[in-house]
Short mmCIF file of C-alpha atoms in Angstrom, two decimals:
data_model
loop_
_atom_site.label_atom_id
_atom_site.label_comp_id
_atom_site.label_asym_id
_atom_site.label_seq_id
_atom_site.Cartn_x
_atom_site.Cartn_y
_atom_site.Cartn_z
CA MET A 291 123.67 128.56 89.23
CA SER A 292 122.83 124.15 89.67
CA LEU A 293 121.08 122.81 92.08
CA ARG A 294 121.47 119.19 92.34
CA PHE A 295 118.57 117.44 94.01
CA ALA A 296 119.90 114.31 96.58
CA LEU A 297 116.93 111.52 95.58
CA LEU A 298 116.88 108.35 97.54
CA SER A 299 117.02 105.92 95.09
CA GLU A 300 114.27 102.85 95.91
CA THR A 301 117.10 100.69 98.12
CA PRO A 302 116.88 98.78 101.40
CA TRP A 303 115.40 101.00 103.81
CA ASP A 304 118.29 100.81 106.03
CA LYS A 305 120.62 101.63 102.98
CA PRO A 306 119.66 105.09 101.27
CA ARG A 307 122.05 105.96 98.44
CA PRO A 308 120.54 108.96 96.61
CA THR A 309 120.82 109.36 93.33
CA SER A 310 121.28 112.76 91.67
CA PHE A 311 120.28 115.08 89.48
CA THR A 312 120.90 118.85 88.33
CA LEU A 313 118.96 121.43 87.50
CA ASP A 314 119.82 125.23 86.19
CA THR A 315 118.65 127.15 89.19
CA GLU A 316 119.79 128.88 92.58
CA VAL A 317 121.32 126.63 94.93
CA SER A 318 119.51 124.95 97.57
CA ARG A 319 119.04 121.32 98.61
CA VAL A 320 116.02 118.95 98.47
CA LYS A 321 116.02 115.67 100.96
CA TYR A 322 113.43 112.87 99.04
CA ASP A 323 112.92 109.58 100.56
CA GLN A 324 110.50 106.90 101.00
CA ALA A 325 111.78 104.43 103.24
CA ARG A 326 111.19 100.65 102.27
CA TRP A 327 111.25 96.87 103.73
CA THR A 328 113.12 94.18 101.36
CA ASP A 329 113.05 90.76 100.80
CA ASP A 330 114.76 88.47 99.14
CA SER A 331 112.90 89.09 95.58
CA ASP A 332 113.48 92.44 93.34
CA ASP A 333 110.26 93.82 94.53
CA ARG A 334 109.69 96.45 97.12
CA TYR A 335 107.35 96.80 99.49
CA GLU A 336 105.69 96.98 103.21
CA PRO A 337 104.67 93.63 103.95
CA LEU A 338 101.82 92.90 106.11
CA LEU A 339 103.28 91.97 110.00
CA SER A 340 101.63 88.59 109.28
CA GLU A 341 103.97 88.03 106.74
CA LYS A 342 107.01 88.99 108.81
CA ALA A 343 106.48 86.87 112.08
CA ASN A 344 103.52 85.19 113.11
CA GLU A 345 102.00 82.71 115.84
CA THR A 346 99.20 80.59 115.21
CA VAL A 347 96.28 80.09 117.38
CA GLU A 348 93.50 78.04 117.97
CA VAL A 349 90.24 79.44 118.32
CA GLU A 350 87.87 78.55 120.89
CA ASP A 351 84.48 76.74 119.95
CA SER A 352 81.98 78.67 118.10
CA PRO A 353 78.17 77.96 117.49
CA LEU A 354 78.56 79.53 114.49
CA PRO A 355 77.93 77.44 111.50
CA ASP A 356 80.83 75.23 110.90
CA ASP A 357 81.62 77.48 107.13
CA LEU A 358 81.85 80.70 108.98
CA THR A 359 84.46 79.45 111.96
CA ARG A 360 87.84 78.70 111.76
CA ASP A 361 90.07 76.26 113.63
CA SER A 362 92.82 78.18 114.12
CA LEU A 363 94.14 81.92 113.02
CA SER A 364 97.54 82.83 112.20
CA LEU A 365 98.61 86.41 114.10
CA PRO A 366 100.86 88.86 113.52
CA ASP A 367 104.05 88.54 116.29
CA PRO A 368 106.31 91.36 115.62
CA ALA A 369 108.87 92.31 118.54
CA GLU A 370 107.72 95.74 119.45
CA PRO A 371 110.95 97.57 117.96
CA GLU A 372 110.02 96.04 114.41
CA LEU A 373 106.31 96.69 115.20
CA ALA A 374 107.52 100.39 115.46
CA ARG A 375 109.35 100.54 112.42
CA HIS A 376 106.71 98.56 110.60
CA TYR A 377 104.45 101.91 110.98
CA THR A 378 106.69 104.41 110.61
CA ARG A 379 107.63 103.07 107.37
CA LEU A 380 104.44 103.47 106.53
CA SER A 381 104.33 106.69 107.51
CA GLN A 382 106.93 107.67 105.67
CA MET A 383 105.26 106.33 102.09
CA ASN A 384 102.14 109.51 103.02
CA TYR A 385 102.39 113.21 101.94
CA GLY A 386 101.11 115.59 104.08
CA VAL A 387 101.30 119.22 104.75
CA GLU A 388 103.49 118.49 107.11
CA SER A 389 106.03 116.98 104.84
CA GLY A 390 105.84 119.44 101.99
CA PRO A 391 104.09 122.44 99.85
CA PHE A 392 100.65 120.82 99.27
CA PRO A 393 100.18 123.49 96.11
CA LEU A 394 96.12 122.17 95.17
CA GLY A 395 94.27 125.30 93.63
CA SER A 396 91.55 125.73 95.04
CA CYS A 397 91.89 123.91 97.76
CA THR A 398 93.69 126.06 99.98
CA MET A 399 95.74 122.68 101.96
CA LYS A 400 97.65 125.45 104.04
CA TYR A 401 99.37 124.30 107.27
CA ASN A 402 97.32 123.34 110.44
CA PRO A 403 98.63 124.60 113.53
CA SER A 404 99.11 122.31 116.31
CA PHE A 405 97.56 124.44 118.87
CA THR A 406 94.04 124.19 117.16
CA GLU A 407 94.38 120.40 117.88
CA ASP A 408 95.48 121.18 121.55
CA VAL A 409 92.18 123.54 122.11
CA ALA A 410 90.02 120.41 120.52
CA ALA A 411 91.48 117.85 122.59
CA ARG A 412 90.17 119.55 126.10
CA ALA A 413 88.04 117.97 128.11
CA ASP A 414 85.81 120.41 128.44
CA ALA A 415 84.84 120.71 125.16
CA ALA A 416 83.66 117.13 125.05
CA ILE A 417 80.05 118.04 126.53
CA HIS A 418 77.23 115.92 125.96
CA PRO A 419 75.20 117.33 123.20
CA ASP A 420 71.90 117.05 125.19
CA ARG A 421 72.79 118.90 128.22
CA PRO A 422 70.44 121.78 129.07
CA ASP A 423 71.45 125.30 127.86
CA SER A 424 72.00 126.62 131.25
CA THR A 425 74.26 123.96 132.02
CA VAL A 426 76.69 124.51 128.76
CA GLN A 427 76.96 129.08 128.85
CA GLY A 428 80.58 128.81 128.28
CA THR A 429 79.84 126.74 125.16
CA LEU A 430 76.90 128.67 123.49
CA ALA A 431 78.79 132.08 124.17
CA LEU A 432 81.66 130.75 122.24
CA CYS A 433 79.52 129.42 119.31
CA HIS A 434 77.78 133.00 119.37
CA ARG A 435 81.28 134.84 119.37
CA LEU A 436 82.27 132.26 116.49
CA GLN A 437 78.68 133.29 114.33
CA ASP A 438 79.89 137.28 115.20
CA TYR A 439 83.60 136.21 114.42
CA LEU A 440 82.40 134.65 110.71
CA GLY A 441 79.71 137.20 110.47
CA ARG A 442 81.87 140.11 110.68
CA ILE A 443 84.58 138.86 108.25
CA GLY A 444 82.34 138.12 105.46
CA GLY A 445 80.04 141.08 105.81
CA MET A 446 77.08 138.53 107.08
CA ASP A 447 74.19 139.58 109.58
CA ALA A 448 73.81 135.95 110.71
CA VAL A 449 75.60 132.82 110.67
CA THR A 450 74.62 129.27 111.24
CA LEU A 451 77.41 127.20 112.00
CA GLN A 452 75.23 123.97 111.54
CA PRO A 453 76.28 122.49 107.85
CA PRO A 454 78.74 119.49 108.40
CA ALA A 455 81.15 120.65 105.10
CA GLY A 456 81.31 123.06 102.39
CA ALA A 457 79.01 121.38 99.93
CA ALA A 458 76.87 120.75 102.54
CA GLY A 459 76.69 125.09 103.35
CA GLU A 460 76.93 125.35 99.78
CA PHE A 461 73.19 123.23 99.50
CA THR A 462 72.16 124.86 103.11
CA GLY A 463 72.97 128.13 101.16
CA ILE A 464 70.33 127.81 98.21
CA GLN A 465 67.71 126.01 100.59
CA ILE A 466 67.73 129.09 102.02
CA ALA A 467 67.74 130.98 99.11
CA LYS A 468 64.75 129.07 97.60
CA ALA A 469 62.95 129.07 101.21
CA TYR A 470 63.25 132.63 100.63
CA HIS A 471 61.88 133.37 97.24
CA GLU A 472 58.72 131.33 98.18
CA ASN A 473 58.01 132.29 100.90
CA ASN A 474 57.65 135.75 98.84
CA GLY A 475 55.26 133.56 96.33
CA ASP A 476 57.64 133.77 94.04
CA GLU A 477 58.07 130.81 91.98
CA ARG A 478 61.86 130.66 90.46
CA THR A 479 62.91 127.53 88.50
CA GLU A 480 67.18 128.66 87.84
CA VAL A 481 70.48 128.89 88.51
CA VAL A 482 73.20 130.98 86.61
CA ILE A 483 76.31 129.15 87.66
CA PRO A 484 79.92 130.95 85.62
CA ASP A 485 81.75 127.66 83.84
CA SER A 486 84.50 128.62 85.78
CA ALA A 487 82.87 127.60 88.86
CA HIS A 488 83.46 124.60 91.42
CA GLY A 489 81.14 121.61 90.34
CA THR A 490 79.51 121.33 93.15
CA ASN A 491 77.75 124.48 92.22
CA PHE A 492 76.26 122.99 89.60
CA ALA A 493 75.83 120.05 92.09
CA THR A 494 74.19 121.63 94.61
CA ALA A 495 71.25 123.97 92.38
CA ALA A 496 70.42 120.36 90.81
CA MET A 497 70.16 118.56 93.69
CA ALA A 498 67.68 121.96 95.06
CA GLY A 499 65.57 121.16 92.07
CA TYR A 500 66.30 123.79 89.78
CA GLU A 501 67.41 124.05 86.60
CA VAL A 502 71.70 124.97 86.11
CA VAL A 503 71.88 127.97 83.18
CA GLU A 504 76.10 127.85 82.42
CA LEU A 505 77.53 131.20 82.19
CA PRO A 506 80.53 131.97 79.76
CA SER A 507 83.50 133.43 81.03
CA GLY A 508 84.87 136.63 78.89
CA ASP A 509 88.31 136.51 77.59
CA ASP A 510 89.91 137.63 80.46
CA GLY A 511 88.77 134.85 83.01
CA ARG A 512 86.00 136.61 84.11
CA VAL A 513 82.47 137.06 83.48
CA ASP A 514 81.31 138.18 80.84
CA ILE A 515 78.30 140.68 81.62
CA GLU A 516 76.43 140.47 77.82
CA ALA A 517 76.39 136.91 79.27
CA LEU A 518 74.85 137.74 82.18
CA GLU A 519 72.24 140.04 80.84
CA ALA A 520 71.36 137.33 78.53
CA ALA A 521 71.13 134.50 81.36
CA VAL A 522 69.26 136.85 84.08
CA GLY A 523 65.59 137.08 84.13
CA ASP A 524 62.57 136.54 86.21
CA ASP A 525 63.25 132.68 86.50
CA THR A 526 66.70 133.51 88.37
CA ALA A 527 66.13 132.61 91.57
CA ALA A 528 70.38 132.74 92.32
CA LEU A 529 73.78 133.63 90.54
CA MET A 530 76.81 131.56 92.16
CA LEU A 531 79.51 133.12 92.43
CA THR A 532 83.21 132.90 93.23
CA ASN A 533 85.35 135.93 93.62
CA PRO A 534 88.21 135.29 93.36
CA ASN A 535 86.90 133.02 90.73
CA THR A 536 89.25 129.55 90.11
CA LEU A 537 91.59 131.54 87.65
CA GLY A 538 92.31 133.58 90.96
CA LEU A 539 90.84 136.77 89.18
CA PHE A 540 89.22 139.43 91.04
CA GLU A 541 85.60 139.58 89.41
CA ARG A 542 86.38 143.54 89.00
CA ASP A 543 82.93 144.40 87.81
CA ILE A 544 81.37 142.55 91.06
CA GLU A 545 79.01 145.69 91.86
CA HIS A 546 77.49 145.56 88.51
CA VAL A 547 76.75 142.15 88.68
CA ALA A 548 75.37 142.31 91.59
CA ASP A 549 73.08 145.12 90.18
CA ILE A 550 72.02 143.05 87.54
CA VAL A 551 70.86 139.93 90.02
CA HIS A 552 69.08 142.42 92.56
CA ASP A 553 67.16 144.24 89.81
CA ALA A 554 66.03 140.79 88.17
CA GLY A 555 64.86 139.81 91.84
CA GLY A 556 67.19 137.25 92.03
CA LEU A 557 70.00 136.52 94.55
CA LEU A 558 73.67 136.49 94.67
CA TYR A 559 75.35 133.86 96.07
CA TYR A 560 79.06 133.69 97.34
CA ASP A 561 81.33 130.20 97.17
CA GLY A 562 83.48 130.99 100.22
CA ALA A 563 85.88 128.52 98.40
CA ASN A 564 88.95 131.13 97.56
CA LEU A 565 87.86 133.80 100.69
CA ASN A 566 91.59 132.98 101.88
CA ALA A 567 92.52 135.99 99.49
CA LEU A 568 90.60 138.55 100.62
CA LEU A 569 90.63 138.08 104.90
CA GLY A 570 90.45 141.55 106.66
CA ARG A 571 90.48 143.35 102.71
CA ALA A 572 86.96 142.59 101.30
CA ARG A 573 84.32 141.57 102.59
CA PRO A 574 81.71 139.34 100.16
CA GLY A 575 78.88 141.82 101.94
CA ASP A 576 79.90 144.66 100.81
CA MET A 577 80.39 143.36 97.19
CA GLY A 578 76.45 142.88 97.30
CA PHE A 579 76.45 139.28 97.60
CA ASP A 580 73.48 137.50 99.87
CA VAL A 581 73.65 134.59 101.03
CA MET A 582 78.17 132.88 101.41
CA HIS A 583 79.48 129.44 103.10
CA TYR A 584 82.80 129.10 104.70
CA ASN A 585 85.37 126.28 104.05
CA VAL A 586 86.70 126.67 107.60
CA HIS A 587 89.44 123.67 105.89
CA LYS A 588 90.71 126.18 103.85
CA THR A 589 90.17 129.51 105.18
CA PHE A 590 90.54 128.97 108.76
CA ALA A 591 93.10 125.87 108.93
CA THR A 592 91.23 123.17 110.12
CA PRO A 593 92.05 119.95 108.72
CA HIS A 594 90.62 118.93 105.34
CA GLY A 595 90.39 115.45 107.02
CA GLY A 596 90.63 112.90 104.55
CA GLY A 597 87.17 113.80 103.37
CA GLY A 598 85.63 114.77 107.22
CA PRO A 599 85.12 115.60 109.81
CA GLY A 600 84.16 119.01 108.33
CA ALA A 601 82.53 122.35 108.73
CA GLY A 602 80.57 124.87 106.26
CA PRO A 603 78.74 128.01 108.01
CA VAL A 604 76.20 130.07 106.00
CA GLY A 605 75.84 134.02 106.56
CA VAL A 606 72.68 135.37 105.02
CA ARG A 607 71.95 138.99 104.97
CA GLU A 608 69.47 140.17 108.18
CA GLU A 609 65.93 139.50 105.38
CA LEU A 610 67.50 135.73 105.50
CA ALA A 611 67.68 135.32 108.79
CA GLN A 612 64.19 133.65 109.38
CA PHE A 613 65.48 130.74 107.09
CA LEU A 614 68.71 129.80 109.03
CA PRO A 615 68.53 126.16 110.24
CA ASP A 616 67.66 124.83 113.64
CA PRO A 617 68.80 125.21 115.78
CA HIS A 618 70.51 128.52 116.04
CA VAL A 619 71.99 130.08 119.25
CA ARG A 620 71.33 133.70 120.33
CA GLU A 621 71.91 135.67 124.01
CA ARG A 622 68.65 137.36 125.80
CA GLY A 623 69.19 138.46 128.91
CA GLY A 624 72.88 138.04 128.93
CA ASN A 625 72.26 134.25 128.69
CA TYR A 626 72.79 132.34 125.62
CA GLU A 627 70.10 130.05 123.84
CA HIS A 628 69.19 128.04 121.31
CA TYR A 629 66.22 128.82 119.30
CA GLU A 630 64.44 127.89 116.11
CA PRO A 631 64.46 130.32 113.84
CA ASP A 632 60.80 131.76 112.53
CA ASN A 633 60.92 130.31 109.50
CA THR A 634 63.49 127.88 109.22
CA ILE A 635 64.46 125.34 106.75
CA GLY A 636 64.49 122.81 109.52
CA LYS A 637 67.92 120.90 110.28
CA VAL A 638 70.99 120.12 108.67
CA HIS A 639 72.94 118.65 111.39
CA GLY A 640 73.04 117.11 114.89
CA PHE A 641 73.04 119.55 118.04
CA TYR A 642 75.86 121.92 117.30
CA GLY A 643 76.98 120.72 113.90
CA ASN A 644 80.79 119.61 113.69
CA TRP A 645 81.85 120.80 117.28
CA PRO A 646 85.69 120.10 117.41
CA VAL A 647 85.60 121.67 114.25
CA LEU A 648 84.19 124.82 114.89
CA LEU A 649 85.77 124.77 118.08
CA LYS A 650 90.06 124.68 116.22
CA THR A 651 87.96 127.52 113.53
CA PHE A 652 87.52 129.71 116.73
CA ALA A 653 91.19 129.40 118.10
CA TYR A 654 92.70 130.04 114.89
CA ILE A 655 90.69 133.22 114.48
CA ALA A 656 91.36 134.49 118.17
CA ARG A 657 94.64 133.54 117.81
CA LEU A 658 95.40 135.45 114.67
CA GLY A 659 93.43 138.08 115.24
CA ASP A 660 92.12 141.04 112.61
CA GLU A 661 95.88 141.86 111.58
CA GLY A 662 97.13 138.04 111.84
CA LEU A 663 93.93 137.41 109.26
CA ARG A 664 94.89 140.11 106.62
CA ASP A 665 98.71 139.34 106.97
CA ALA A 666 97.53 135.67 105.63
CA SER A 667 95.61 136.93 102.71
CA ALA A 668 98.34 139.27 101.61
CA LYS A 669 101.03 136.01 101.96
CA ALA A 670 99.10 133.87 100.17
CA VAL A 671 98.61 136.61 97.05
CA LEU A 672 101.89 137.06 97.25
CA ASN A 673 102.82 133.53 97.20
CA ALA A 674 101.28 133.00 94.24
CA ASN A 675 102.17 135.74 92.35
CA TYR A 676 105.38 134.98 92.85
CA LEU A 677 105.51 131.32 91.92
CA ALA A 678 103.63 132.01 88.72
CA GLU A 679 106.44 133.98 87.95
CA GLN A 680 108.98 131.32 88.30
CA ILE A 681 107.98 128.87 86.69
CA GLU A 682 109.03 128.17 83.18
CA TYR A 683 104.99 126.70 82.09
CA GLU A 684 103.07 129.31 80.26
CA VAL A 685 101.03 131.06 82.78
CA PRO A 686 97.62 133.10 81.29
CA PHE A 687 95.89 135.95 82.59
CA GLY A 688 96.98 137.85 85.97
CA PRO A 689 97.95 139.50 87.92
CA PHE A 690 96.69 136.70 90.51
CA HIS A 691 95.39 136.85 94.13
CA HIS A 692 95.13 133.40 95.95
CA GLU A 693 96.08 131.09 92.58
CA PHE A 694 96.97 130.78 89.18
CA VAL A 695 95.93 127.98 86.57
CA ALA A 696 99.06 127.39 84.22
CA SER A 697 98.79 125.36 81.11
CA ALA A 698 101.16 122.07 80.29
CA GLY A 699 101.33 122.84 76.70
CA GLU A 700 102.19 119.78 74.69
CA GLN A 701 102.36 117.63 78.04
CA ASP A 702 99.66 115.87 79.12
CA ALA A 703 98.40 117.51 82.72
CA ALA A 704 97.67 114.33 84.35
CA ASP A 705 101.23 113.40 83.17
CA ALA A 706 103.19 116.16 84.53
CA ALA A 707 101.58 115.85 87.89
CA LYS A 708 102.75 112.47 88.44
CA ARG A 709 106.37 113.36 87.50
CA MET A 710 106.20 115.97 89.96
CA LEU A 711 105.70 113.05 92.38
CA ASP A 712 109.32 112.05 91.50
CA TYR A 713 110.64 115.27 92.63
CA GLY A 714 109.51 114.80 95.94
CA VAL A 715 106.34 117.45 95.99
CA HIS A 716 102.80 117.13 95.77
CA PRO A 717 101.28 118.08 91.81
CA PRO A 718 98.69 120.71 91.78
CA THR A 719 95.44 120.43 90.86
CA THR A 720 94.90 119.22 86.88
CA LYS A 721 92.97 119.45 84.22
CA TRP A 722 90.51 122.30 85.58
CA PRO A 723 89.04 124.55 84.65
CA GLU A 724 88.94 123.99 81.41
CA ILE A 725 89.36 127.82 80.09
CA VAL A 726 92.92 126.84 80.29
CA ASP A 727 94.14 123.80 78.14
CA GLU A 728 96.14 120.85 80.02
CA ALA A 729 95.63 122.86 82.84
CA LEU A 730 98.10 122.79 86.20
CA MET A 731 95.41 125.01 89.09
CA THR A 732 98.23 125.71 91.59
CA GLU A 733 97.27 127.28 95.36
CA PRO A 734 100.70 127.82 97.52
CA THR A 735 99.18 129.25 100.40
CA GLU A 736 100.80 131.77 102.94
CA SER A 737 102.23 128.78 104.59
CA GLU A 738 105.35 128.12 102.37
CA THR A 739 108.33 130.38 102.67
CA LYS A 740 110.86 131.49 99.84
CA ARG A 741 112.57 128.65 100.17
CA SER A 742 109.89 126.30 99.72
CA LEU A 743 108.77 128.30 96.63
CA ASP A 744 111.55 128.38 95.09
CA GLN A 745 111.80 124.43 95.22
CA LEU A 746 108.60 123.88 93.90
CA ALA A 747 109.36 126.10 91.11
CA ALA A 748 112.57 124.19 90.49
CA ALA A 749 110.43 120.78 90.42
CA PHE A 750 107.87 122.55 88.20
CA ASN A 751 110.34 123.08 85.37
CA ALA A 752 112.41 120.33 85.83
CA VAL A 753 109.23 118.68 84.83
CA ALA A 754 108.54 121.05 81.85
CA GLY A 755 112.27 119.63 80.24
CA ASP A 756 111.26 116.27 80.50
CA SER A 757 110.93 114.03 77.72
CA ASP A 758 107.11 112.48 77.12
CA ALA A 759 109.07 108.61 77.61
CA GLU A 760 109.76 110.31 81.36
CA LEU A 761 106.12 111.52 81.81
CA ALA A 762 104.93 108.33 80.62
CA ASP A 763 106.19 106.18 83.14
CA ALA A 764 106.09 108.29 85.98
CA PRO A 765 106.06 108.23 88.91
CA SER A 766 109.12 106.10 89.13
CA ARG A 767 110.21 106.43 92.57
CA PRO A 768 106.92 106.45 94.89
CA ALA A 769 105.63 103.40 96.63
CA ALA A 770 102.89 103.29 94.21
CA LYS A 771 103.56 103.57 90.57
CA ARG A 772 101.69 104.40 88.01
CA ILE A 773 98.08 102.87 88.33
CA ASP A 774 95.20 101.96 85.80
CA GLN A 775 92.79 104.91 86.69
CA ALA A 776 90.26 104.05 84.29
CA THR A 777 89.87 100.46 85.31
CA ALA A 778 90.27 101.04 88.71
CA ALA A 779 87.46 103.64 89.14
CA ARG A 780 85.19 101.40 86.28
CA ASN A 781 86.14 98.03 88.30
CA PRO A 782 86.53 98.88 91.71
CA ARG A 783 88.25 96.08 93.69
CA LEU A 784 87.53 97.38 97.49
CA SER A 785 89.12 94.78 99.08
CA TRP A 786 92.77 95.05 101.43
CA GLN A 787 93.78 91.24 99.85
CA ALA A 788 93.82 89.69 96.60
CA LEU A 789 90.25 88.56 94.91
CA ASP A 790 90.30 85.95 92.11
CA ASP A 791 88.90 86.68 89.20
CA THR A 792 85.57 84.54 90.38
#
């Protein structure tokens, strides 16, 4: 059966006219629209408010030098309806998880439930961080319970809530490992990291002063055991590992991997980026991991937030708890208090960490409960495997957990991703991991329905059949067209207004 997509062409926003194209797949319907303001020229854009209507007002005298002042100022002067429509149009040019699927691989862009925003916005959540512990017992109790929740989910004995992001948690975890070795009088200089690992793993180890030993993957996309045995030795401080890995594959030999690292005196570090695949079904601590960080913006649905704020709690085994950051929360005599662990690595953030984000994490875990978390991971795995079966691109390896990596083949993965924007969906992560040529790294999460996945697969398959010319010109429908990425990166013009060449 054929599927007819109705795409709204780039026409004046009050007169959208559908442009259609047909795909061979099951019947569905997707509406795609980016509302636009149109002036008298051929260019369609959303002008500044002052370009629509403005009023010139005189500026009062100022003690500042004349070359820093103006005699008059042109201010926007739109009517309220035009003001409302202006910002509505701008919002329609954006794409977020509320707009549709957001299948960025290794990002877990699941829907952020709005009830957690209500919890974090409560007036009694806005405590002053310098208040005495005796006056904030409820807050400290919640922190202690969240430490316990995360510890039980990850199989860890102690958890700090201090790190303000996933990468910060990663760095904190490696600093804890370093403090552990130094406390034992053991000077180790290397951290082993698989070639499929997230880039932050390499950066973290280097920032902590370690030499990075890159570990090649085996033919099955997993850790090459022989290569690991050759890489690990007396200088090994830790092996940093993601499980499932960035190909969406579970490390079946993880217990053997743990034995190899531990027999050499090293620690096993768990990158929690892909924990969403395991919730309620497997725990890193039970696999032999000694340290881990939790990406709460992935696994526990706190917003990614355009780069912040975030939170990256770190869990450790009992023998590493003495090195946790200061302050930590504990229960003593029926009360809760901040305290400084015996051999703490010191502060990594101020006060309670990123408290509103942690509050959302607590609310999400408490609302879903054990069964809800198990269900979330089951659906995340089901959705990834279903979508992998529906798309026409080659998908090596498998079966998968939370994500998969397809190959764009003869197409340039970046061009394919840009073309997907024309079909009204967000593209996957591209060109990584490099184990797969022209990688399209895709993670649909548990948030998507079968209908949503079918529409996403239809977009993938439409792009797979597009010509080189169509790909080279993409995207053509969104407000922002193709840009010269190389020039933009090498010569940034960080201004909201045009700058002359001088």
